[in-house]
PDB file of C-alpha atoms in Angstrom:
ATOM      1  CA  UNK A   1     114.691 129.692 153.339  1.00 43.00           C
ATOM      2  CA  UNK A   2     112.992 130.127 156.440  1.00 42.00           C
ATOM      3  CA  UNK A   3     114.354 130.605 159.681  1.00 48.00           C
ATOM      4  CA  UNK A   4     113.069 130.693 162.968  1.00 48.00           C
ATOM      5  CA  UNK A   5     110.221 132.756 163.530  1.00 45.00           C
ATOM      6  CA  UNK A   6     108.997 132.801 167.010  1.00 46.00           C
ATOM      7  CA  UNK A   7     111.056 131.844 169.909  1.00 51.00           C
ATOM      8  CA  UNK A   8     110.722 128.191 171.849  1.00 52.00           C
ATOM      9  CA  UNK A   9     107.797 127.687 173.222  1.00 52.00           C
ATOM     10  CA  UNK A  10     107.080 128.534 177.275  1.00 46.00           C
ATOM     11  CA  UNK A  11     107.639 125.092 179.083  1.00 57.00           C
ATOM     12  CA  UNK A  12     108.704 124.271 182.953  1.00 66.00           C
ATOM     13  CA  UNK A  13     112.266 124.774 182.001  1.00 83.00           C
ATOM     14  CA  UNK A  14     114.495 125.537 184.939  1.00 87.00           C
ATOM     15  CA  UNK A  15     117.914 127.278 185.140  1.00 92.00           C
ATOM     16  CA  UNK A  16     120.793 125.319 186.573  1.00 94.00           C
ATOM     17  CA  UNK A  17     122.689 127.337 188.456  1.00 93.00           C
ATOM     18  CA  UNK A  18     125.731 125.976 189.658  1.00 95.00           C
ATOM     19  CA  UNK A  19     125.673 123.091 186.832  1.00 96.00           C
ATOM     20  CA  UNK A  20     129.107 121.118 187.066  1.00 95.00           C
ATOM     21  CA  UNK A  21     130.388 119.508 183.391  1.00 94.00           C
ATOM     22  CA  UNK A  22     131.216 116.535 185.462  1.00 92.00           C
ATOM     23  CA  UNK A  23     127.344 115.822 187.385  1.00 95.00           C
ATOM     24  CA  UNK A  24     126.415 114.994 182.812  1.00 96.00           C
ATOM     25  CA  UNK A  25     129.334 114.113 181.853  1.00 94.00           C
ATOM     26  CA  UNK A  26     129.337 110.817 179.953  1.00 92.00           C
ATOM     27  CA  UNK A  27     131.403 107.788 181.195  1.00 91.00           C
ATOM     28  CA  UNK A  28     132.835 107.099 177.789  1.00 87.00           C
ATOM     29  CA  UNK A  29     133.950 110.513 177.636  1.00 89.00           C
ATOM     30  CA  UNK A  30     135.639 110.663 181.035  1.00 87.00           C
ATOM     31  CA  UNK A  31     137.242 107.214 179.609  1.00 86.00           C
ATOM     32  CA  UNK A  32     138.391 108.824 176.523  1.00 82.00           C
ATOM     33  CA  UNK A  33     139.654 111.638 177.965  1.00 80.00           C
ATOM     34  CA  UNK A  34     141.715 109.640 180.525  1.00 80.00           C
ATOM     35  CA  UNK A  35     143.420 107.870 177.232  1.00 77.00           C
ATOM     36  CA  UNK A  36     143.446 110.828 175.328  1.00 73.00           C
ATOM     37  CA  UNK A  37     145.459 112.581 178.422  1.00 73.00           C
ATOM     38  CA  UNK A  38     148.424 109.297 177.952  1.00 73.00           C
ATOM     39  CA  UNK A  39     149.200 110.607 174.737  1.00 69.00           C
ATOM     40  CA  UNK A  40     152.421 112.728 175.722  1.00 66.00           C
ATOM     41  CA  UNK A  41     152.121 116.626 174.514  1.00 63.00           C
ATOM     42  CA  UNK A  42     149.224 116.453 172.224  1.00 62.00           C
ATOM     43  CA  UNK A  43     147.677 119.865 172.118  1.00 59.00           C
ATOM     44  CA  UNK A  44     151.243 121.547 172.273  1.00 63.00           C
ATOM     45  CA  UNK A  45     152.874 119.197 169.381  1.00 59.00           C
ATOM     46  CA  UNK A  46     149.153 119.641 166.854  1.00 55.00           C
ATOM     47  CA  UNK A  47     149.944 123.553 167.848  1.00 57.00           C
ATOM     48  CA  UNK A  48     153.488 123.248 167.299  1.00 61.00           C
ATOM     49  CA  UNK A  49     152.907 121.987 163.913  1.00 56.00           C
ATOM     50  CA  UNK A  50     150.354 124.025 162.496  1.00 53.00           C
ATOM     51  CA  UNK A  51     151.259 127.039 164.432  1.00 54.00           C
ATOM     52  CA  UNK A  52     148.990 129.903 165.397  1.00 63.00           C
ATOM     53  CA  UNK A  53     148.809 130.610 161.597  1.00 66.00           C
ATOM     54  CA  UNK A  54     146.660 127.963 160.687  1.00 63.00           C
ATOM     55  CA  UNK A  55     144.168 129.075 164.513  1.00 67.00           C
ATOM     56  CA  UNK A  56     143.730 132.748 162.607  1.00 75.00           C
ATOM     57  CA  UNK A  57     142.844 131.056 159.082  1.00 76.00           C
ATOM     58  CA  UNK A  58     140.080 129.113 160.544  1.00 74.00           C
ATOM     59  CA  UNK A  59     138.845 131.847 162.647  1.00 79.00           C
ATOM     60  CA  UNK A  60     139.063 134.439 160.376  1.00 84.00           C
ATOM     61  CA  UNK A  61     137.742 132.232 157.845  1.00 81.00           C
ATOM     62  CA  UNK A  62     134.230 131.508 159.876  1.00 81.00           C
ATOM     63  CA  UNK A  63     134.158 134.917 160.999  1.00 83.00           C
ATOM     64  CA  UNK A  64     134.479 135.845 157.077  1.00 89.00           C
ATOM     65  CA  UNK A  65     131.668 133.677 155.868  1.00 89.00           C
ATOM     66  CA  UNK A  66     128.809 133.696 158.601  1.00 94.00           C
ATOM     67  CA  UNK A  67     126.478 136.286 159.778  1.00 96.00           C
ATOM     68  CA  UNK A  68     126.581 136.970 163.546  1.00 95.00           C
ATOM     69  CA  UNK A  69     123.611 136.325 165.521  1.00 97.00           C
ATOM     70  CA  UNK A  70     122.591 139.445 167.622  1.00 97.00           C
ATOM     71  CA  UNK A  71     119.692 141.477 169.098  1.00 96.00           C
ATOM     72  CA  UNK A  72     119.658 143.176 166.088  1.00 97.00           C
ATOM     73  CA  UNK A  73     120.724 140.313 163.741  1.00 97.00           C
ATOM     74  CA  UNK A  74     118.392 136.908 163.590  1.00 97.00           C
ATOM     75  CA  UNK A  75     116.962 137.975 167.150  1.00 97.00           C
ATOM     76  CA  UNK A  76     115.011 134.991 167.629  1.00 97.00           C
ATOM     77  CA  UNK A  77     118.322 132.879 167.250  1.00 98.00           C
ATOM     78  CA  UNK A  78     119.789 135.219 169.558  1.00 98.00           C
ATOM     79  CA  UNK A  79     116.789 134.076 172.229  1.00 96.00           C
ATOM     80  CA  UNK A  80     117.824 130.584 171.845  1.00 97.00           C
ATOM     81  CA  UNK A  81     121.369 131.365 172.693  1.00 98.00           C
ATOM     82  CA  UNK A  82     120.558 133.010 175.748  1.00 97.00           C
ATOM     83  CA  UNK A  83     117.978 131.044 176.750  1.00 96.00           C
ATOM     84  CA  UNK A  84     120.575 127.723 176.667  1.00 97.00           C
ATOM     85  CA  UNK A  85     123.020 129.405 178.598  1.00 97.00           C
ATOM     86  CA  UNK A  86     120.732 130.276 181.097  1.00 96.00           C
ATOM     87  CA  UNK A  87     119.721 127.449 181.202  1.00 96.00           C
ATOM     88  CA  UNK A  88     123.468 125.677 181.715  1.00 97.00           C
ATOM     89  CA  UNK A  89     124.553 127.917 183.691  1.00 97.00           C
ATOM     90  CA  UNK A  90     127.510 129.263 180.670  1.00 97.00           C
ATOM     91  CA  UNK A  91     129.023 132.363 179.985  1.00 96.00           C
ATOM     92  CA  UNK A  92     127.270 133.533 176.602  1.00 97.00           C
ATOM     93  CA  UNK A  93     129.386 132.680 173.229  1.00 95.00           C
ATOM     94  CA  UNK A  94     129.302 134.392 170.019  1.00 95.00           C
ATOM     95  CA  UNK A  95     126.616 132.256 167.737  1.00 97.00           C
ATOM     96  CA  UNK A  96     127.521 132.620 163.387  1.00 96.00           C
ATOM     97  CA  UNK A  97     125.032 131.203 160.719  1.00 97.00           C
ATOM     98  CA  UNK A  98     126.992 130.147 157.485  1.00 95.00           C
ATOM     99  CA  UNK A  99     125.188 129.450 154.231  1.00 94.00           C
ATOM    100  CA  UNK A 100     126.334 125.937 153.652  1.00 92.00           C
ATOM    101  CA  UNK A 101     124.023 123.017 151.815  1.00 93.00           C
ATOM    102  CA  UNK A 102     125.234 119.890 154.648  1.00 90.00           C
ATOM    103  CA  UNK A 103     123.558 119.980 158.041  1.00 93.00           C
ATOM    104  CA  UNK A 104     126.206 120.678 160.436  1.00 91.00           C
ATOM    105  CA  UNK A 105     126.903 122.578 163.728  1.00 93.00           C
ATOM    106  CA  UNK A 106     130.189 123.396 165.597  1.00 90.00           C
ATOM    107  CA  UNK A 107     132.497 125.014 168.288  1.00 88.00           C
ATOM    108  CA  UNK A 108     135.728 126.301 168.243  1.00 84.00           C
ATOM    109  CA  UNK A 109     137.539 128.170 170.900  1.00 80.00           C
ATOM    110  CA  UNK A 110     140.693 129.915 170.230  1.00 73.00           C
ATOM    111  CA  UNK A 111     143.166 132.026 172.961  1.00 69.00           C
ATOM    112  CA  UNK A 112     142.602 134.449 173.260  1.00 71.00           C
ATOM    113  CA  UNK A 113     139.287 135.196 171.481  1.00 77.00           C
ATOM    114  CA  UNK A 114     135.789 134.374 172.705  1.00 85.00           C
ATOM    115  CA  UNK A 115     134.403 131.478 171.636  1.00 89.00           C
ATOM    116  CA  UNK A 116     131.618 130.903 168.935  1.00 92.00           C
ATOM    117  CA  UNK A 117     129.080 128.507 167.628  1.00 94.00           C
ATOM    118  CA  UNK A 118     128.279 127.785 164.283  1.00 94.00           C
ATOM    119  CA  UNK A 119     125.322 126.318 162.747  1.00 97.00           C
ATOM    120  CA  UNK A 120     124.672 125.837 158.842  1.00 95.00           C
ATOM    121  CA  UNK A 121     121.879 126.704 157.056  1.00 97.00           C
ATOM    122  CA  UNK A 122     120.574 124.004 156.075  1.00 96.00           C
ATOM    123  CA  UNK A 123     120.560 122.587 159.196  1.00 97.00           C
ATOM    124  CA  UNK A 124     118.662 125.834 160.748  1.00 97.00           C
ATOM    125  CA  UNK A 125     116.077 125.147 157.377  1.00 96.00           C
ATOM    126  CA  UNK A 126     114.514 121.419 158.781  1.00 96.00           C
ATOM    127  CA  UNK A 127     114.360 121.620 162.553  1.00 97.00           C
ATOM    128  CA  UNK A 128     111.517 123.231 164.933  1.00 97.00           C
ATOM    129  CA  UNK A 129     112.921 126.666 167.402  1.00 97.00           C
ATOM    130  CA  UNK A 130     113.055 123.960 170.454  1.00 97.00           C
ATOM    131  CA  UNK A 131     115.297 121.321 168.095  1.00 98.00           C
ATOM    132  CA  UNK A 132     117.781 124.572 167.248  1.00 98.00           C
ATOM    133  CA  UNK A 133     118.087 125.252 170.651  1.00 98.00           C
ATOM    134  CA  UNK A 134     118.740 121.584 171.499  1.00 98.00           C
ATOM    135  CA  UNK A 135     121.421 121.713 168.662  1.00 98.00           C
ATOM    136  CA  UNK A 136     123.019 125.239 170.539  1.00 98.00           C
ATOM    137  CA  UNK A 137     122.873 123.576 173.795  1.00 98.00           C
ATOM    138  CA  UNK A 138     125.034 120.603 172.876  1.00 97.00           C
ATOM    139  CA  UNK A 139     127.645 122.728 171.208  1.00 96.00           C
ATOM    140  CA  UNK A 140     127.970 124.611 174.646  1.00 97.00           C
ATOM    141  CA  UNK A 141     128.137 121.200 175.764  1.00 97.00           C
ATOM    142  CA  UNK A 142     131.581 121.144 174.534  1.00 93.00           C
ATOM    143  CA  UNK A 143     132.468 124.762 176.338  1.00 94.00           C
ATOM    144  CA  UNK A 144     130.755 123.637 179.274  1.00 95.00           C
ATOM    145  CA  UNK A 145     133.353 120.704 179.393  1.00 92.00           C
ATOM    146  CA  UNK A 146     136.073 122.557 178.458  1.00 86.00           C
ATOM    147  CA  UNK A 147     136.334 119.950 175.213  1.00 85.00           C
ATOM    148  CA  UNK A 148     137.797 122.703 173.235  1.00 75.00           C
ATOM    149  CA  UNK A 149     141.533 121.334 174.824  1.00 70.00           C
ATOM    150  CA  UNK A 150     141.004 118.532 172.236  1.00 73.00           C
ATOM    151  CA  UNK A 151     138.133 119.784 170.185  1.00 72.00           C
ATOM    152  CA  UNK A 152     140.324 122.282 168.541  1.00 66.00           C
ATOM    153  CA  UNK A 153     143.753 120.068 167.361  1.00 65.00           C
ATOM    154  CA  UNK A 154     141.130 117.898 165.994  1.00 66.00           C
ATOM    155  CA  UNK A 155     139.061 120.845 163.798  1.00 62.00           C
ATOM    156  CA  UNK A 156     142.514 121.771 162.836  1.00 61.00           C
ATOM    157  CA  UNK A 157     143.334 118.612 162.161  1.00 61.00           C
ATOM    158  CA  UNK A 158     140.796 118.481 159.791  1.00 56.00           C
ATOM    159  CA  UNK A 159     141.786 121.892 158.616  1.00 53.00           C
ATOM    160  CA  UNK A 160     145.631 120.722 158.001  1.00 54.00           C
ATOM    161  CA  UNK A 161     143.896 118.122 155.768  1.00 54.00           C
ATOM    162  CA  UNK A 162     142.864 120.684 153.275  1.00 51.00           C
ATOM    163  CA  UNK A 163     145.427 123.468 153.409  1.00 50.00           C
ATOM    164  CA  UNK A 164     148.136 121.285 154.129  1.00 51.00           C
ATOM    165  CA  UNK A 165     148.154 117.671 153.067  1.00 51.00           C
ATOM    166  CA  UNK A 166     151.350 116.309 153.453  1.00 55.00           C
ATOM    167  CA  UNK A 167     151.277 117.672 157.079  1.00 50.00           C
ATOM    168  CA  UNK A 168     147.978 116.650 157.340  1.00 48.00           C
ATOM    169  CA  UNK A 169     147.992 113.403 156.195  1.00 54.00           C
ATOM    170  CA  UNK A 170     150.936 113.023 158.533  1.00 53.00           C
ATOM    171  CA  UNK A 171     149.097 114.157 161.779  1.00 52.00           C
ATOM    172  CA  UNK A 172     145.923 112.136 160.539  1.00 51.00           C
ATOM    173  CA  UNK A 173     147.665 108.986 160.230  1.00 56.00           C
ATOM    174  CA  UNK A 174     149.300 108.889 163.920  1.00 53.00           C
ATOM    175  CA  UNK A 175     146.395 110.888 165.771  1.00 59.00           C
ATOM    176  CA  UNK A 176     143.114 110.215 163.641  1.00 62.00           C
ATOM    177  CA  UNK A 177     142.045 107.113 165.879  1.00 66.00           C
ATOM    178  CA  UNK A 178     142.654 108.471 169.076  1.00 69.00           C
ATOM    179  CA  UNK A 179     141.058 112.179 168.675  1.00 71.00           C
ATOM    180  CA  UNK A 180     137.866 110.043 166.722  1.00 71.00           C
ATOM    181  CA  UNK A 181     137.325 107.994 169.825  1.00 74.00           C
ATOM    182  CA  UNK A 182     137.305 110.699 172.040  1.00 79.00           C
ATOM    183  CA  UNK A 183     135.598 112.951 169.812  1.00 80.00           C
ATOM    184  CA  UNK A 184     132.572 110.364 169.358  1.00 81.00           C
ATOM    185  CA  UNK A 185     132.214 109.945 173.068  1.00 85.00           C
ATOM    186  CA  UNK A 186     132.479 113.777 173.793  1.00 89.00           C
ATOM    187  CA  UNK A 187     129.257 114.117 171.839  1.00 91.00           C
ATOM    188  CA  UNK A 188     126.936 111.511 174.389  1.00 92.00           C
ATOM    189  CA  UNK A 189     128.093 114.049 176.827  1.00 95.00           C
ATOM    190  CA  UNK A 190     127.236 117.337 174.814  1.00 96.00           C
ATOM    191  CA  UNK A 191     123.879 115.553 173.659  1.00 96.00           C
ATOM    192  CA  UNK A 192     123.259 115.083 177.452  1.00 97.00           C
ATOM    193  CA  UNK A 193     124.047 118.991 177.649  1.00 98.00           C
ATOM    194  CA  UNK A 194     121.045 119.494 174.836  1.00 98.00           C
ATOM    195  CA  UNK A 195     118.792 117.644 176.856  1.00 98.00           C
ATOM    196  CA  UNK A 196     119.726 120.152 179.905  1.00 97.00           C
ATOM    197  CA  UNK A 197     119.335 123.141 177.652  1.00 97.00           C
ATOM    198  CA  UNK A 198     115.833 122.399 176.702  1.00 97.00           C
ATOM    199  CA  UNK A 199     114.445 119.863 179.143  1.00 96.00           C
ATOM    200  CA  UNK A 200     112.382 117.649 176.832  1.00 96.00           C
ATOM    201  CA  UNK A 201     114.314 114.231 175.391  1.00 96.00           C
ATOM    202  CA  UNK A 202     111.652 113.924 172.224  1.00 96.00           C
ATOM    203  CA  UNK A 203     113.207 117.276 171.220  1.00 97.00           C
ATOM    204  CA  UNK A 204     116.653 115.988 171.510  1.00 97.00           C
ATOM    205  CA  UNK A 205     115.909 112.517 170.167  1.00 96.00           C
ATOM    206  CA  UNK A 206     113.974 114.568 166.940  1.00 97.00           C
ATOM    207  CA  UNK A 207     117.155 116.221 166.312  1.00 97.00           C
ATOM    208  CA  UNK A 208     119.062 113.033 165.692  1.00 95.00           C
ATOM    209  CA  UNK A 209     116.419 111.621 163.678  1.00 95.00           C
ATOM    210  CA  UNK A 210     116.169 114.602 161.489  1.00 96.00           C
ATOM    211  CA  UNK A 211     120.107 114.200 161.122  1.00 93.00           C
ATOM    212  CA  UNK A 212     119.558 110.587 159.889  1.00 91.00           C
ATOM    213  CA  UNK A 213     117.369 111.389 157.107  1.00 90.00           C
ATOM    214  CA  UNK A 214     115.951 114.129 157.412  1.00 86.00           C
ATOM    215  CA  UNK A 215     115.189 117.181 154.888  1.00 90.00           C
ATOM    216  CA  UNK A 216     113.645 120.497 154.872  1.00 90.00           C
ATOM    217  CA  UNK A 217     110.497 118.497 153.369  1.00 92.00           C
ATOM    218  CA  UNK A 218     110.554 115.230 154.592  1.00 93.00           C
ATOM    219  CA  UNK A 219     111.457 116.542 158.213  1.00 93.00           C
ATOM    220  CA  UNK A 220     107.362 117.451 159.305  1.00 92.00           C
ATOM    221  CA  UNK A 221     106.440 114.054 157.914  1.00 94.00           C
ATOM    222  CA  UNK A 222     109.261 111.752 160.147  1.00 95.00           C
ATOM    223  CA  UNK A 223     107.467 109.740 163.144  1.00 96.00           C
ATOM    224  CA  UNK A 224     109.428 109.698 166.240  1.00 94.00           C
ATOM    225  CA  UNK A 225     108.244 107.359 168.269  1.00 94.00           C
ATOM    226  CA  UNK A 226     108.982 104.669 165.386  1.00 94.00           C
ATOM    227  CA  UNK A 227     112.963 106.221 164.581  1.00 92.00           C
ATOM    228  CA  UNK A 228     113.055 105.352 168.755  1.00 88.00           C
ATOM    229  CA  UNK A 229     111.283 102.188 168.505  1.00 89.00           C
ATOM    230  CA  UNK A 230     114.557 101.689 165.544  1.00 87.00           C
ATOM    231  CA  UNK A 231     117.548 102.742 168.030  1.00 83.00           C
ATOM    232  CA  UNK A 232     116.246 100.281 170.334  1.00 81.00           C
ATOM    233  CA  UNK A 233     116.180  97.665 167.328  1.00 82.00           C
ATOM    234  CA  UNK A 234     119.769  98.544 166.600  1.00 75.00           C
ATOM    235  CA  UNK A 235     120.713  98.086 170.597  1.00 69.00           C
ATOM    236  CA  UNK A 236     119.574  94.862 170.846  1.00 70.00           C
ATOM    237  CA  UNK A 237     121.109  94.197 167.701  1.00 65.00           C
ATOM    238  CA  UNK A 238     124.374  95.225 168.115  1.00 58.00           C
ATOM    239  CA  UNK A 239     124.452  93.674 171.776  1.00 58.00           C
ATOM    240  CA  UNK A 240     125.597  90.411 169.142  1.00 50.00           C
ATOM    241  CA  UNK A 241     129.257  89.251 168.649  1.00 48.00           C
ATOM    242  CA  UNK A 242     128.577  89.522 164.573  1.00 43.00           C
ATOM    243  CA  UNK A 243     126.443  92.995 165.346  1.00 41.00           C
ATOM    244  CA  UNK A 244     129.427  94.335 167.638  1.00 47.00           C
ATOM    245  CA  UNK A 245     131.856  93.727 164.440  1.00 40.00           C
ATOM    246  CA  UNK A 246     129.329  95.633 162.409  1.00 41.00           C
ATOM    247  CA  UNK A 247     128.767  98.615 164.189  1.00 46.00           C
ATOM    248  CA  UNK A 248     132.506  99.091 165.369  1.00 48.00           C
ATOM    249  CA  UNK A 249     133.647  99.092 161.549  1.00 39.00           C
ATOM    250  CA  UNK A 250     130.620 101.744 160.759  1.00 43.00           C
ATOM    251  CA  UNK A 251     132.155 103.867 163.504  1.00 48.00           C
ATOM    252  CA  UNK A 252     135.781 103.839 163.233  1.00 44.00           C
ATOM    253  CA  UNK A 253     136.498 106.211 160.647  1.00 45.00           C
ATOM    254  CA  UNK A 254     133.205 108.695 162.101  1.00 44.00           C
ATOM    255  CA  UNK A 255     133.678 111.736 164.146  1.00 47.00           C
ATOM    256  CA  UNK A 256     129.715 111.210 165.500  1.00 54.00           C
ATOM    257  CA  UNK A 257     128.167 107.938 166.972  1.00 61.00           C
ATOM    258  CA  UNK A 258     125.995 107.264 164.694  1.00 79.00           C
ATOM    259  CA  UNK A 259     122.153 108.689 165.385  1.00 87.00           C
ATOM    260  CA  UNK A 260     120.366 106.010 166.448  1.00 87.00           C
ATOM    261  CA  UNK A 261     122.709 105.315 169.349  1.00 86.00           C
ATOM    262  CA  UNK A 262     122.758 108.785 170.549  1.00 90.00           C
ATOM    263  CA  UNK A 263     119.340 108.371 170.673  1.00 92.00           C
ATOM    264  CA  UNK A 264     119.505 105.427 172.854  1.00 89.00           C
ATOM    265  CA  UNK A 265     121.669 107.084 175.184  1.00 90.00           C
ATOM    266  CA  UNK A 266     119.380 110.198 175.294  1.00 94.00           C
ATOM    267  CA  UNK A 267     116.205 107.742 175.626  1.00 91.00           C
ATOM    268  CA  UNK A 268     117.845 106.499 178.659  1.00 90.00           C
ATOM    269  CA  UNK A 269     119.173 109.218 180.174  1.00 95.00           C
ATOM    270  CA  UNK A 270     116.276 110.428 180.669  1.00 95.00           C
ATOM    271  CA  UNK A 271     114.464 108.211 182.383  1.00 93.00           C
ATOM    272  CA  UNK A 272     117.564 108.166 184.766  1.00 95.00           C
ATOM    273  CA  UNK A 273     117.601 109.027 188.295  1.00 94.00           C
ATOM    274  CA  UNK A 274     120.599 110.765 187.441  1.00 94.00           C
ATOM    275  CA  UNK A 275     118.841 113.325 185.085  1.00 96.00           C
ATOM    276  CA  UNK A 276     116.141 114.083 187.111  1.00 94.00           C
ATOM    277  CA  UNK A 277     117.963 114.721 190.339  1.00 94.00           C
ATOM    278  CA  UNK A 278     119.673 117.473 188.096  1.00 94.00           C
ATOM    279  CA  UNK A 279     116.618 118.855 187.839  1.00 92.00           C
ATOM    280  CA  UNK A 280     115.361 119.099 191.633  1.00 87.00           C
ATOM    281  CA  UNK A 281     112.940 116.497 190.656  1.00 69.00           C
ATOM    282  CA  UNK A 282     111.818 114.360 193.433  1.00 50.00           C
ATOM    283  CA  UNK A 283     110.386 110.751 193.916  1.00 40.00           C
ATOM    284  CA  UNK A 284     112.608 108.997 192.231  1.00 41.00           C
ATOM    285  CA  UNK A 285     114.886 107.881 194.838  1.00 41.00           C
ATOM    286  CA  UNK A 286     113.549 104.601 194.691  1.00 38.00           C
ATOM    287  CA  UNK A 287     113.657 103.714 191.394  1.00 38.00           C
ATOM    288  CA  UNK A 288     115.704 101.195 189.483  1.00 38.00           C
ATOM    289  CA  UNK A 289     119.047 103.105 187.976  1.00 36.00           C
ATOM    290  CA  UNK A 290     119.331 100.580 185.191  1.00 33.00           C
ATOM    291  CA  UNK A 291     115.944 101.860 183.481  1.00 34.00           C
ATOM    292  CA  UNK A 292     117.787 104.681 182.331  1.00 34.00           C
ATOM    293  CA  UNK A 293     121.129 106.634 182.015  1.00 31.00           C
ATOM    294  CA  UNK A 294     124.440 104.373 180.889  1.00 27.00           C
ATOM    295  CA  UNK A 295     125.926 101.357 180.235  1.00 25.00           C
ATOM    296  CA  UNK A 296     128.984 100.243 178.068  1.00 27.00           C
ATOM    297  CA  UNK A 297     127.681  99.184 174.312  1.00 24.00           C
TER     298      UNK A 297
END
């Protein structure tokens, strides 16, 4: 396996000091989140339940089975890191890679204890230095937002699952749908946040591709400009009453929209006025908002 060798490339990135979760944050998230909220007690009764026992297993369990990313350890990684949190303007998380054959990435953030970022090997194996820093940039997404309030009942949801199924099943059954939807539209904001990190949407959008069908082999040989040319298939596509019924039964039971929309959203976003006056980019007062950024699917 080979991991990153030489750190992301010099480009006109620029810091953004002062950055505000809520200037990126995603309309269907705030949504969410505003639903989410109506649910009486949620973080305290998922806590309640599964106790600050179950917290330590899944820390100490990651902590247990990852190496941690340092100066001294995986230093280019460590570049990355610091690099995105420059870049968002974030207080600098511990970052663990864990041996583990399914691409994957995530953040959890426990009292008490600083949070941390894992990525997966195999998902380190098949993307570029810039792609692995998009991929750390949307996990501090979710810090940057403060997601962890729901992020973490829903990891140990899925933790309860496995150590615990009667509980879990229990917990699943009357929270599952809620914690999904919000999850799903958490991540258009914290792919918004990996477009901030690294400042270039093909980098972003190659990500998602990659997580479609990608491999450490196949990866080099994907064309990007045809997997965007698909997402905006899939749009138009799903913009019909038949295509609508499709797409919401393929999400439902997901924790992630599925790639090719978050690639849509990312392919406008940045073409939005929005995004660029983020950036301190200038002349594009007068252009037409609906080119780019959102709009309900």
């Amino acid at each position: 396996m080979s991991l990153v060798k030489t750190p992301v490339q010099a480009i006109a990135k620029k810091p953004l000091i002062g950055l505000k979760a809520d200037s990126f944050r995603h309309p269907l998230d705030l949504e969410a989140t505003k639903t989410l909220r109506q649910i009486p007690g949620i973080d305290i009764m998922v806590r309640n339940l599964l106790g600050p026992v179950a917290e330590q297993v899944f820390y100490a369990e990651n902590i247990a089975s990852s190496i941690l990313v340092s100066e001294k350890q995986l230093p280019d990684l460590h570049y990355l890191l610091i690099d995105a949190c420059k870049n968002l303007d974030i207080e600098l998380p511990q970052l663990y890679i864990r041996q583990h054959p399914s691409p994957n990435a995530y953040t959890f953030a426990m009292r008490g204890k600083k949070p941390f970022i894992v990525l997966h090997t195999s998902l380190v194996d098949m993307l570029t230095p810039e792609e692995i820093q998009a991929v750390i940039g949307h996990e501090l997404g979710h810090l940057k937002c403060d997601h962890s309030v729901y992020l973490t009942p829903a990891n140990l949801l899925i933790l309860a699952t496995s150590i615990l199924p009667n509980i879990g099943v229990v917990l699943a059954q009357s929270l599952q749908n809620q914690l999904l939807e919000w999850v799903r539209c958490a991540e258009f904001t914290c792919d918004r946040a990996a477009l901030l990190a690294t400042q270039n949407p093909k980098v972003v959008m190659s990500v998602l591709m990659k997580l479609a069908g990608g491999s450490p082999t196949l990866a080099p040989r994907l064309n990007l400009d045809a997997f965007v040319a698909q997402a905006r298939a899939y749009d138009a596509i799903s913009k019909t009453e038949l295509g609508m019924m499709v797409k919401d039964a393929h999400t439902a039971q997901l924790s992630h929209p599925v790639p090719v929309l978050r690639a849509r959203e990312i392919d406008r976003w940045s073409s939005s006025v929005e995004y660029h006056n983020l950036l301190g980019n200038k002349g594009l007062e007068n252009r037409d908002q609906t080119q780019g950024g959102w709009r309900n699917w």
